[in-house]
Amino acid sequence: MAEASARRSKTAEASVRRSDTAEAGAGRPETAKASAWRPGTAGTNARPLPTSPDPATFRKVLSNFCSGVVIVTTVDDQGPTGMTCQSFSSLSLDPPLVLLCPGKGSTTWPRIAATGVFCVNILAEHQQADCWRFASKGADKFDGTSWHATPGGSPVLDGVIGYVDCRVEAVHDGGDHHIVVGRVLDLAVTSTARPLLYFRNSHPRVEDPHAGHIPFLGAPDW
């Protein structure tokens, strides 16, 4: 009889523990099981995404992203050469890296790639003519252009805001463009002129006299 009483007591205690556990979990959101999510399955219940946009729409929308303009230069056995490039960005501080994206149809990029070095010239507002001349094919782009060489030998155009001298670190595929990573060897600010901008297929002016004087608020989160 004592054994039966002990068994009933243990059964009652277990029941109370189960009840307490259930109450403690009441109102809490259920956690997904470990097997409920797999990489690449997020959003599978959402509506189907549209197909790729047509090139004209792609260009029109992306032209609303205002950017600066650069001319990328080098010197090979044929002489100095260069090309206008809008797709340019800083990439890393440590090590110092930049990236640019020349089109695969460019006739200038193969010459730059063959040398393994290049200089990014950051254009000033008054250099629209240089911008369009270096964007052309077949012309002698350096005809009438004053420049001097960086320590690495690549041309720095007179009048630019600054330059970034690089060697080719890596080249990746990017659809109809190359993604070029450059290791920065030398760089400098060479002018206080306003930048040449590119926005909606034109070159707007920087009207704000205080542009470039935003106080530093700490390292950005990007």
Coordinates of N, CA and C in Angstrom, one line a residue:
M1 N 0.8 -1.2 0.0 CA 0.0 0.0 0.0 C 0.9 1.3 0.0
A2 N 2.0 1.1 0.8 CA 2.9 2.3 0.8 C 3.5 2.5 -0.6
E3 N 3.8 1.4 -1.3 CA 4.4 1.5 -2.7 C 3.4 2.2 -3.6
A4 N 2.1 1.8 -3.5 CA 1.1 2.4 -4.4 C 0.9 3.9 -4.1
S5 N 1.0 4.3 -2.8 CA 0.9 5.7 -2.5 C 2.1 6.5 -3.0
A6 N 3.3 5.9 -3.0 CA 4.5 6.6 -3.5 C 4.4 6.8 -5.0
R7 N 3.8 5.7 -5.7 CA 3.7 5.9 -7.1 C 2.7 7.0 -7.5
R8 N 1.6 7.0 -6.7 CA 0.6 8.1 -7.0 C 1.2 9.5 -6.8
S9 N 2.1 9.6 -5.7 CA 2.7 10.9 -5.4 C 3.6 11.3 -6.5
K10 N 4.4 10.4 -7.1 CA 5.4 10.7 -8.2 C 4.6 11.1 -9.4
T11 N 3.5 10.4 -9.7 CA 2.7 10.7 -10.9 C 2.1 12.1 -10.8
A12 N 1.6 12.4 -9.6 CA 1.1 13.8 -9.4 C 2.1 14.9 -9.6
E13 N 3.4 14.6 -9.0 CA 4.4 15.6 -9.2 C 4.8 15.8 -10.6
A14 N 4.9 14.7 -11.4 CA 5.2 14.8 -12.8 C 4.1 15.6 -13.6
S15 N 2.9 15.4 -13.2 CA 1.8 16.1 -13.8 C 1.9 17.6 -13.6
V16 N 2.2 18.0 -12.3 CA 2.4 19.4 -11.9 C 3.5 20.0 -12.7
R17 N 4.6 19.3 -12.9 CA 5.8 19.8 -13.6 C 5.4 20.1 -15.1
R18 N 4.7 19.1 -15.7 CA 4.2 19.3 -17.1 C 3.3 20.5 -17.2
S19 N 2.5 20.7 -16.2 CA 1.5 21.8 -16.3 C 2.3 23.2 -16.1
D20 N 3.3 23.2 -15.2 CA 4.1 24.4 -15.0 C 4.8 24.8 -16.3
T21 N 5.4 23.8 -17.0 CA 6.1 24.0 -18.2 C 5.2 24.6 -19.3
A22 N 4.1 24.0 -19.4 CA 3.1 24.5 -20.4 C 2.7 26.0 -20.2
E23 N 2.5 26.3 -18.9 CA 2.1 27.7 -18.6 C 3.2 28.7 -18.8
A24 N 4.4 28.2 -18.5 CA 5.6 29.1 -18.7 C 5.8 29.4 -20.1
G25 N 5.5 28.5 -21.0 CA 5.6 28.7 -22.4 C 4.5 29.4 -23.1
A26 N 3.4 29.6 -22.4 CA 2.2 30.2 -23.0 C 2.5 31.6 -23.4
G27 N 2.0 32.0 -24.6 CA 2.2 33.3 -25.1 C 3.5 33.5 -25.8
R28 N 4.5 32.6 -25.7 CA 5.7 32.8 -26.4 C 5.6 32.3 -27.9
P29 N 6.2 33.0 -28.8 CA 6.1 32.5 -30.2 C 6.9 31.2 -30.4
E30 N 6.3 30.3 -31.2 CA 7.0 29.1 -31.4 C 8.3 29.3 -32.2
T31 N 9.3 28.6 -31.8 CA 10.6 28.7 -32.5 C 10.6 27.7 -33.6
A32 N 11.2 28.1 -34.8 CA 11.2 27.1 -35.9 C 12.2 26.0 -35.6
K33 N 11.8 24.9 -36.1 CA 12.7 23.7 -35.9 C 14.0 24.0 -36.8
A34 N 15.1 23.4 -36.4 CA 16.3 23.6 -37.1 C 16.2 23.2 -38.6
S35 N 15.3 22.2 -38.9 CA 15.2 21.8 -40.3 C 14.2 22.6 -41.1
A36 N 13.6 23.6 -40.4 CA 12.5 24.4 -41.1 C 13.1 25.4 -42.1
W37 N 14.4 25.7 -42.1 CA 14.9 26.7 -43.0 C 16.2 26.1 -43.7
R38 N 16.3 26.3 -45.0 CA 17.5 25.9 -45.7 C 18.0 27.1 -46.5
P39 N 19.3 27.2 -46.7 CA 19.8 28.3 -47.5 C 19.2 28.4 -48.9
G40 N 18.8 29.6 -49.2 CA 18.2 29.7 -50.6 C 16.7 29.5 -50.6
T41 N 16.1 29.2 -49.5 CA 14.6 29.0 -49.5 C 13.8 30.2 -49.0
A42 N 14.5 31.2 -48.5 CA 13.7 32.4 -47.9 C 12.9 33.0 -49.0
G43 N 11.7 33.3 -48.7 CA 10.8 34.0 -49.6 C 10.2 33.1 -50.6
T44 N 10.2 31.8 -50.4 CA 9.7 30.9 -51.5 C 8.2 30.9 -51.6
N45 N 7.5 31.5 -50.5 CA 6.1 31.6 -50.6 C 5.6 32.9 -51.1
A46 N 6.6 33.8 -51.4 CA 6.2 35.2 -51.9 C 5.8 35.0 -53.4
R47 N 5.3 36.1 -53.9 CA 4.8 36.1 -55.3 C 6.1 36.0 -56.2
P48 N 6.0 35.4 -57.3 CA 7.1 35.2 -58.2 C 7.7 36.6 -58.6
L49 N 9.0 36.7 -58.7 CA 9.7 37.9 -59.1 C 9.5 38.1 -60.6
P50 N 9.5 39.3 -61.1 CA 9.4 39.6 -62.5 C 10.7 39.1 -63.2
T51 N 10.6 39.0 -64.5 CA 11.8 38.7 -65.3 C 12.8 39.9 -65.3
S52 N 13.9 39.7 -65.9 CA 14.9 40.8 -65.9 C 14.4 42.0 -66.7
P53 N 14.7 43.2 -66.3 CA 14.3 44.4 -67.0 C 15.0 44.5 -68.3
D54 N 14.4 45.2 -69.3 CA 15.0 45.4 -70.5 C 16.2 46.4 -70.4
P55 N 17.2 46.4 -71.2 CA 18.3 47.3 -71.1 C 18.0 48.8 -71.0
A56 N 17.0 49.2 -71.8 CA 16.7 50.6 -71.8 C 16.1 51.1 -70.4
T57 N 15.3 50.3 -69.8 CA 14.7 50.6 -68.5 C 15.8 50.6 -67.5
F58 N 16.7 49.6 -67.6 CA 17.8 49.4 -66.6 C 18.7 50.7 -66.7
R59 N 19.0 51.2 -67.9 CA 19.9 52.4 -68.0 C 19.1 53.6 -67.5
K60 N 17.8 53.7 -67.8 CA 17.1 54.9 -67.4 C 17.0 55.0 -65.9
V61 N 16.7 53.9 -65.2 CA 16.6 53.9 -63.7 C 18.0 54.2 -63.1
L62 N 19.0 53.5 -63.5 CA 20.3 53.7 -62.9 C 21.0 55.0 -63.2
S63 N 20.5 55.7 -64.3 CA 21.0 57.0 -64.6 C 20.6 58.0 -63.5
N64 N 19.7 57.7 -62.6 CA 19.3 58.6 -61.6 C 20.3 58.5 -60.4
F65 N 21.2 57.6 -60.5 CA 22.3 57.5 -59.4 C 23.4 58.5 -59.9
C66 N 23.5 59.6 -59.2 CA 24.6 60.6 -59.5 C 25.9 60.1 -59.1
S67 N 26.9 60.2 -59.9 CA 28.3 59.8 -59.6 C 29.3 60.7 -60.2
G68 N 30.5 60.6 -59.8 CA 31.6 61.3 -60.4 C 32.0 60.5 -61.7
V69 N 33.0 61.1 -62.4 CA 33.5 60.5 -63.6 C 35.1 60.5 -63.5
V70 N 35.6 59.4 -64.0 CA 37.1 59.2 -64.0 C 37.6 58.8 -65.4
I71 N 38.8 59.1 -65.6 CA 39.5 58.6 -66.8 C 40.6 57.7 -66.3
V72 N 40.6 56.5 -66.8 CA 41.6 55.5 -66.4 C 42.7 55.4 -67.5
T73 N 44.0 55.6 -67.1 CA 45.1 55.7 -68.1 C 46.2 54.7 -67.8
T74 N 47.0 54.5 -68.8 CA 48.2 53.7 -68.7 C 49.1 54.1 -69.9
V75 N 50.3 53.5 -69.9 CA 51.2 53.7 -71.1 C 51.8 52.3 -71.4
D76 N 51.6 52.0 -72.7 CA 52.2 50.8 -73.3 C 53.2 51.1 -74.4
D77 N 53.6 50.1 -75.1 CA 54.6 50.3 -76.2 C 54.1 51.2 -77.4
Q78 N 52.7 51.4 -77.4 CA 52.1 52.3 -78.4 C 52.0 53.7 -77.9
G79 N 52.3 53.9 -76.6 CA 52.1 55.3 -76.1 C 51.1 55.3 -75.0
P80 N 50.7 56.5 -74.6 CA 49.6 56.7 -73.6 C 48.3 56.3 -74.1
T81 N 47.4 55.8 -73.3 CA 46.1 55.5 -73.6 C 45.2 55.6 -72.4
G82 N 43.9 55.7 -72.6 CA 43.0 55.9 -71.5 C 41.5 55.8 -71.9
M83 N 40.6 55.7 -71.0 CA 39.2 55.5 -71.2 C 38.4 56.2 -70.1
T84 N 37.3 56.7 -70.5 CA 36.4 57.3 -69.5 C 35.6 56.2 -68.8
C85 N 35.4 56.3 -67.5 CA 34.8 55.3 -66.7 C 33.9 55.9 -65.6
Q86 N 32.6 55.5 -65.6 CA 31.7 56.0 -64.5 C 31.7 54.9 -63.4
S87 N 31.9 53.7 -63.7 CA 31.7 52.6 -62.7 C 33.1 52.4 -62.0
F88 N 33.3 53.3 -61.0 CA 34.5 53.3 -60.2 C 34.1 53.5 -58.7
S89 N 34.8 52.8 -57.8 CA 34.5 52.9 -56.4 C 35.7 52.5 -55.6
S90 N 35.7 53.0 -54.4 CA 36.7 52.5 -53.4 C 36.1 51.1 -52.9
L91 N 37.0 50.2 -52.5 CA 36.6 48.9 -52.1 C 37.1 48.5 -50.7
S92 N 38.4 48.8 -50.4 CA 38.9 48.4 -49.1 C 40.0 49.4 -48.6
L93 N 40.0 49.6 -47.3 CA 41.1 50.4 -46.7 C 42.3 49.6 -46.4
D94 N 42.1 48.3 -46.0 CA 43.2 47.5 -45.6 C 43.0 46.1 -46.1
P95 N 43.7 45.8 -47.2 CA 44.6 46.6 -48.0 C 43.9 47.6 -48.8
P96 N 44.6 48.7 -49.3 CA 43.9 49.7 -50.1 C 43.5 49.2 -51.4
L97 N 42.3 49.1 -51.7 CA 41.8 48.5 -53.0 C 40.7 49.4 -53.6
V98 N 40.6 49.5 -54.9 CA 39.5 50.2 -55.6 C 39.0 49.2 -56.6
L99 N 37.8 49.5 -57.2 CA 37.4 48.7 -58.3 C 36.8 49.6 -59.4
L100 N 36.9 49.1 -60.6 CA 36.3 49.7 -61.8 C 35.8 48.6 -62.7
C101 N 34.8 49.0 -63.5 CA 34.1 48.0 -64.4 C 34.1 48.4 -65.8
P102 N 35.1 48.1 -66.6 CA 35.1 48.4 -68.0 C 34.3 47.4 -68.8
G103 N 33.7 47.9 -69.9 CA 32.9 47.0 -70.7 C 33.7 46.0 -71.4
K104 N 33.2 44.9 -71.7 CA 34.0 43.9 -72.4 C 34.2 44.2 -73.9
G105 N 33.4 45.2 -74.4 CA 33.6 45.7 -75.7 C 34.6 46.8 -75.8
S106 N 35.2 47.2 -74.7 CA 36.2 48.3 -74.7 C 37.4 47.9 -75.5
T107 N 37.9 48.8 -76.3 CA 39.2 48.6 -77.1 C 40.4 49.1 -76.3
T108 N 40.1 49.8 -75.2 CA 41.2 50.4 -74.4 C 41.6 49.4 -73.3
W109 N 40.6 48.8 -72.7 CA 40.9 48.0 -71.5 C 41.9 46.9 -71.8
P110 N 41.9 46.2 -72.9 CA 42.9 45.2 -73.2 C 44.3 45.7 -73.1
R111 N 44.5 47.0 -73.5 CA 45.9 47.6 -73.5 C 46.2 47.9 -72.0
I112 N 45.2 48.3 -71.2 CA 45.5 48.6 -69.8 C 45.8 47.3 -69.1
A113 N 45.0 46.3 -69.4 CA 45.2 45.0 -68.7 C 46.6 44.4 -69.0
A114 N 47.0 44.6 -70.2 CA 48.3 44.1 -70.6 C 49.5 44.7 -69.9
T115 N 49.4 46.0 -69.5 CA 50.4 46.6 -68.7 C 50.4 46.2 -67.3
G116 N 49.2 45.9 -66.8 CA 49.1 45.5 -65.4 C 49.0 46.7 -64.4
V117 N 49.1 47.9 -64.9 CA 49.0 49.1 -64.0 C 48.1 50.1 -64.7
F118 N 47.5 51.0 -63.8 CA 46.7 52.0 -64.4 C 46.6 53.2 -63.3
C119 N 46.2 54.3 -63.8 CA 45.9 55.5 -63.0 C 44.5 56.0 -63.1
V120 N 43.8 56.2 -62.0 CA 42.4 56.7 -62.1 C 42.5 58.2 -61.9
N121 N 42.1 59.0 -62.9 CA 42.1 60.4 -62.9 C 40.7 60.9 -62.5
I122 N 40.5 61.6 -61.4 CA 39.2 62.1 -60.9 C 39.0 63.4 -61.6
L123 N 38.0 63.5 -62.5 CA 37.8 64.7 -63.3 C 37.2 65.8 -62.6
A124 N 37.6 67.1 -62.9 CA 37.0 68.3 -62.4 C 35.9 68.8 -63.3
E125 N 35.1 69.7 -62.8 CA 33.9 70.2 -63.5 C 34.2 70.7 -64.9
H126 N 35.4 71.3 -65.1 CA 35.7 71.9 -66.4 C 36.2 70.9 -67.4
Q127 N 36.3 69.7 -67.1 CA 36.9 68.7 -68.0 C 35.9 67.8 -68.7
Q128 N 34.7 68.4 -69.1 CA 33.7 67.7 -69.9 C 34.3 67.3 -71.2
A129 N 35.1 68.1 -71.9 CA 35.7 67.8 -73.2 C 36.6 66.6 -73.1
D130 N 37.4 66.5 -72.0 CA 38.2 65.3 -71.8 C 37.4 64.1 -71.6
C131 N 36.3 64.2 -70.8 CA 35.4 63.1 -70.5 C 34.9 62.5 -71.8
W132 N 34.4 63.3 -72.7 CA 33.8 62.8 -74.0 C 34.9 62.3 -75.0
R133 N 36.0 63.0 -75.0 CA 37.1 62.5 -75.9 C 37.6 61.2 -75.5
F134 N 37.8 60.9 -74.2 CA 38.3 59.6 -73.8 C 37.2 58.5 -73.8
A135 N 36.0 58.9 -74.0 CA 34.9 58.0 -74.1 C 34.8 57.5 -75.6
S136 N 35.5 58.1 -76.5 CA 35.4 57.8 -77.9 C 36.3 56.6 -78.3
K137 N 36.1 56.0 -79.4 CA 37.0 55.0 -79.9 C 37.7 55.4 -81.1
G138 N 39.0 55.0 -81.2 CA 39.8 55.2 -82.4 C 40.5 56.6 -82.5
A139 N 40.1 57.6 -81.7 CA 40.7 58.9 -81.8 C 42.0 58.9 -81.0
D140 N 42.9 59.8 -81.3 CA 44.1 60.0 -80.5 C 43.7 60.8 -79.3
K141 N 43.3 60.1 -78.2 CA 42.7 60.7 -77.1 C 43.7 61.7 -76.3
F142 N 45.0 61.5 -76.5 CA 45.9 62.4 -75.8 C 46.4 63.5 -76.7
D143 N 45.8 63.7 -77.9 CA 46.2 64.8 -78.7 C 45.8 66.1 -78.1
G144 N 46.8 66.9 -77.8 CA 46.5 68.2 -77.2 C 46.3 68.1 -75.7
T145 N 46.5 67.0 -75.1 CA 46.2 66.8 -73.6 C 47.6 66.9 -72.9
S146 N 47.6 67.7 -71.9 CA 48.8 67.9 -71.0 C 48.7 66.9 -69.9
W147 N 49.8 66.2 -69.6 CA 49.8 65.3 -68.5 C 51.3 65.0 -68.0
H148 N 51.4 64.4 -66.9 CA 52.7 64.0 -66.4 C 52.5 62.6 -65.8
A149 N 53.6 61.9 -65.6 CA 53.5 60.5 -65.2 C 53.6 60.3 -63.7
T150 N 52.9 59.3 -63.2 CA 53.0 59.0 -61.8 C 54.3 58.2 -61.6
P151 N 54.7 58.0 -60.4 CA 55.9 57.1 -60.2 C 55.9 55.8 -60.9
G152 N 54.6 55.3 -61.1 CA 54.5 54.0 -61.8 C 54.5 54.1 -63.3
G153 N 54.5 55.4 -63.8 CA 54.5 55.6 -65.2 C 53.2 55.9 -65.9
S154 N 52.1 55.8 -65.2 CA 50.8 56.1 -65.8 C 50.5 57.6 -65.9
P155 N 49.7 58.0 -66.9 CA 49.5 59.5 -67.0 C 48.5 60.0 -66.0
V156 N 48.8 61.2 -65.5 CA 47.9 62.0 -64.7 C 47.6 63.3 -65.5
L157 N 46.4 63.5 -65.9 CA 46.0 64.6 -66.7 C 46.0 65.9 -65.9
D158 N 46.5 66.9 -66.5 CA 46.6 68.2 -65.8 C 45.2 68.7 -65.5
G159 N 44.9 69.2 -64.4 CA 43.7 69.8 -64.0 C 42.7 68.9 -63.3
V160 N 43.1 67.6 -63.1 CA 42.2 66.7 -62.4 C 42.2 67.0 -60.9
I161 N 41.1 66.6 -60.2 CA 41.0 66.8 -58.8 C 42.0 66.0 -58.0
G162 N 42.2 64.8 -58.5 CA 43.1 63.8 -57.8 C 43.4 62.6 -58.6
Y163 N 44.3 61.8 -58.2 CA 44.6 60.6 -58.9 C 44.8 59.4 -58.0
V164 N 44.6 58.2 -58.5 CA 44.8 57.0 -57.7 C 45.6 56.0 -58.6
D165 N 46.9 55.8 -58.3 CA 47.8 55.0 -59.1 C 47.7 53.5 -58.6
C166 N 47.5 52.6 -59.5 CA 47.2 51.2 -59.1 C 47.9 50.2 -59.9
R167 N 47.9 49.0 -59.4 CA 48.3 47.8 -60.2 C 47.1 46.9 -60.2
V168 N 46.9 46.1 -61.3 CA 45.8 45.2 -61.4 C 46.0 44.1 -60.4
E169 N 45.0 43.9 -59.5 CA 45.1 42.9 -58.4 C 44.3 41.7 -58.9
A170 N 43.2 41.9 -59.5 CA 42.3 40.7 -59.9 C 41.3 41.2 -60.9
V171 N 40.8 40.3 -61.7 CA 39.8 40.6 -62.7 C 38.7 39.5 -62.6
H172 N 37.5 39.9 -62.4 CA 36.4 39.0 -62.3 C 35.4 39.2 -63.4
D173 N 34.6 38.2 -63.7 CA 33.5 38.3 -64.7 C 32.3 39.1 -64.1
G174 N 31.8 40.0 -64.9 CA 30.6 40.7 -64.4 C 29.6 40.9 -65.5
G175 N 29.1 39.9 -66.1 CA 28.2 40.0 -67.2 C 28.8 40.5 -68.4
D176 N 28.3 41.7 -68.9 CA 29.0 42.3 -70.1 C 30.1 43.2 -69.7
H177 N 30.5 43.2 -68.5 CA 31.6 44.0 -68.0 C 32.6 43.2 -67.3
H178 N 33.8 43.7 -67.1 CA 34.8 43.1 -66.2 C 34.7 43.8 -64.9
I179 N 35.0 43.1 -63.8 CA 35.1 43.7 -62.5 C 36.6 43.7 -62.1
V180 N 37.2 44.9 -62.2 CA 38.7 45.0 -62.0 C 39.0 45.5 -60.6
V181 N 39.7 44.7 -59.8 CA 40.2 45.2 -58.5 C 41.6 45.7 -58.6
G182 N 41.8 46.9 -58.2 CA 43.1 47.6 -58.3 C 43.8 47.7 -56.9
R183 N 45.0 47.4 -56.7 CA 45.8 47.6 -55.5 C 46.4 49.0 -55.6
V184 N 46.0 49.9 -54.6 CA 46.5 51.3 -54.7 C 47.9 51.4 -54.3
L185 N 48.7 52.0 -55.1 CA 50.2 52.2 -54.9 C 50.5 53.6 -54.5
D186 N 49.7 54.6 -55.0 CA 50.0 56.0 -54.7 C 48.7 56.7 -55.0
L187 N 48.5 57.8 -54.3 CA 47.3 58.7 -54.6 C 47.5 60.0 -54.0
A188 N 46.8 61.0 -54.6 CA 47.0 62.4 -54.1 C 45.8 63.2 -54.6
V189 N 45.5 64.3 -53.8 CA 44.6 65.3 -54.2 C 45.4 66.4 -54.9
T190 N 45.0 66.8 -56.1 CA 45.8 67.7 -56.8 C 45.1 69.1 -57.1
S191 N 43.8 69.2 -56.7 CA 43.1 70.4 -57.0 C 41.9 70.6 -56.1
T192 N 41.5 71.8 -55.9 CA 40.3 72.0 -55.0 C 39.1 72.3 -55.9
A193 N 39.2 72.1 -57.2 CA 38.0 72.4 -58.1 C 36.9 71.5 -57.8
R194 N 35.7 71.8 -58.3 CA 34.5 71.0 -58.1 C 34.5 69.8 -59.0
P195 N 33.9 68.7 -58.7 CA 33.9 67.5 -59.5 C 33.0 67.6 -60.7
L196 N 33.4 66.8 -61.7 CA 32.5 66.6 -62.8 C 31.5 65.4 -62.4
L197 N 30.3 65.7 -62.5 CA 29.2 64.8 -62.1 C 28.6 64.2 -63.4
Y198 N 27.9 63.0 -63.2 CA 27.2 62.4 -64.3 C 25.8 62.0 -63.7
F199 N 24.7 62.6 -64.3 CA 23.4 62.3 -63.7 C 22.4 62.5 -64.9
R200 N 21.6 61.4 -65.1 CA 20.6 61.4 -66.2 C 21.2 61.7 -67.5
N201 N 22.4 61.1 -67.8 CA 23.1 61.3 -69.1 C 23.5 62.7 -69.3
S202 N 23.7 63.5 -68.3 CA 24.2 64.9 -68.4 C 25.2 65.2 -67.3
H203 N 25.8 66.4 -67.3 CA 26.7 66.8 -66.3 C 26.2 68.0 -65.5
P204 N 25.5 67.8 -64.5 CA 25.0 68.9 -63.7 C 26.1 69.6 -62.9
R205 N 25.9 70.8 -62.5 CA 26.9 71.5 -61.7 C 26.6 71.3 -60.3
V206 N 27.7 71.4 -59.5 CA 27.6 71.4 -58.0 C 27.3 72.9 -57.6
E207 N 26.1 73.2 -57.2 CA 25.7 74.5 -56.9 C 26.0 74.9 -55.5
D208 N 25.9 73.9 -54.5 CA 26.1 74.2 -53.1 C 27.5 74.7 -52.8
P209 N 27.7 75.9 -52.4 CA 29.1 76.4 -52.1 C 29.8 75.6 -50.9
H210 N 28.9 75.0 -50.1 CA 29.5 74.2 -49.0 C 29.7 72.8 -49.2
A211 N 29.5 72.3 -50.5 CA 29.6 70.9 -50.8 C 31.1 70.5 -50.5
G212 N 31.2 69.3 -49.9 CA 32.5 68.8 -49.5 C 32.9 69.2 -48.1
H213 N 32.0 70.0 -47.3 CA 32.4 70.4 -46.0 C 31.5 69.9 -44.9
I214 N 31.0 68.7 -45.2 CA 30.1 68.0 -44.2 C 31.1 67.5 -43.0
P215 N 30.7 67.8 -41.8 CA 31.6 67.4 -40.7 C 31.7 65.8 -40.6
F216 N 32.9 65.3 -40.2 CA 33.1 63.9 -40.1 C 32.4 63.4 -38.8
L217 N 31.5 62.4 -38.9 CA 30.8 61.9 -37.8 C 31.2 60.5 -37.3
G218 N 32.3 60.1 -37.8 CA 32.8 58.7 -37.5 C 32.7 57.8 -38.7
A219 N 33.3 56.6 -38.5 CA 33.3 55.7 -39.6 C 31.9 55.3 -40.0
P220 N 31.6 55.3 -41.3 CA 30.3 54.9 -41.8 C 30.1 53.4 -41.7
D221 N 28.8 53.0 -41.6 CA 28.5 51.6 -41.4 C 28.2 51.0 -42.8
W222 N 29.2 50.9 -43.6 CA 29.0 50.2 -44.9 C 30.3 49.4 -45.3

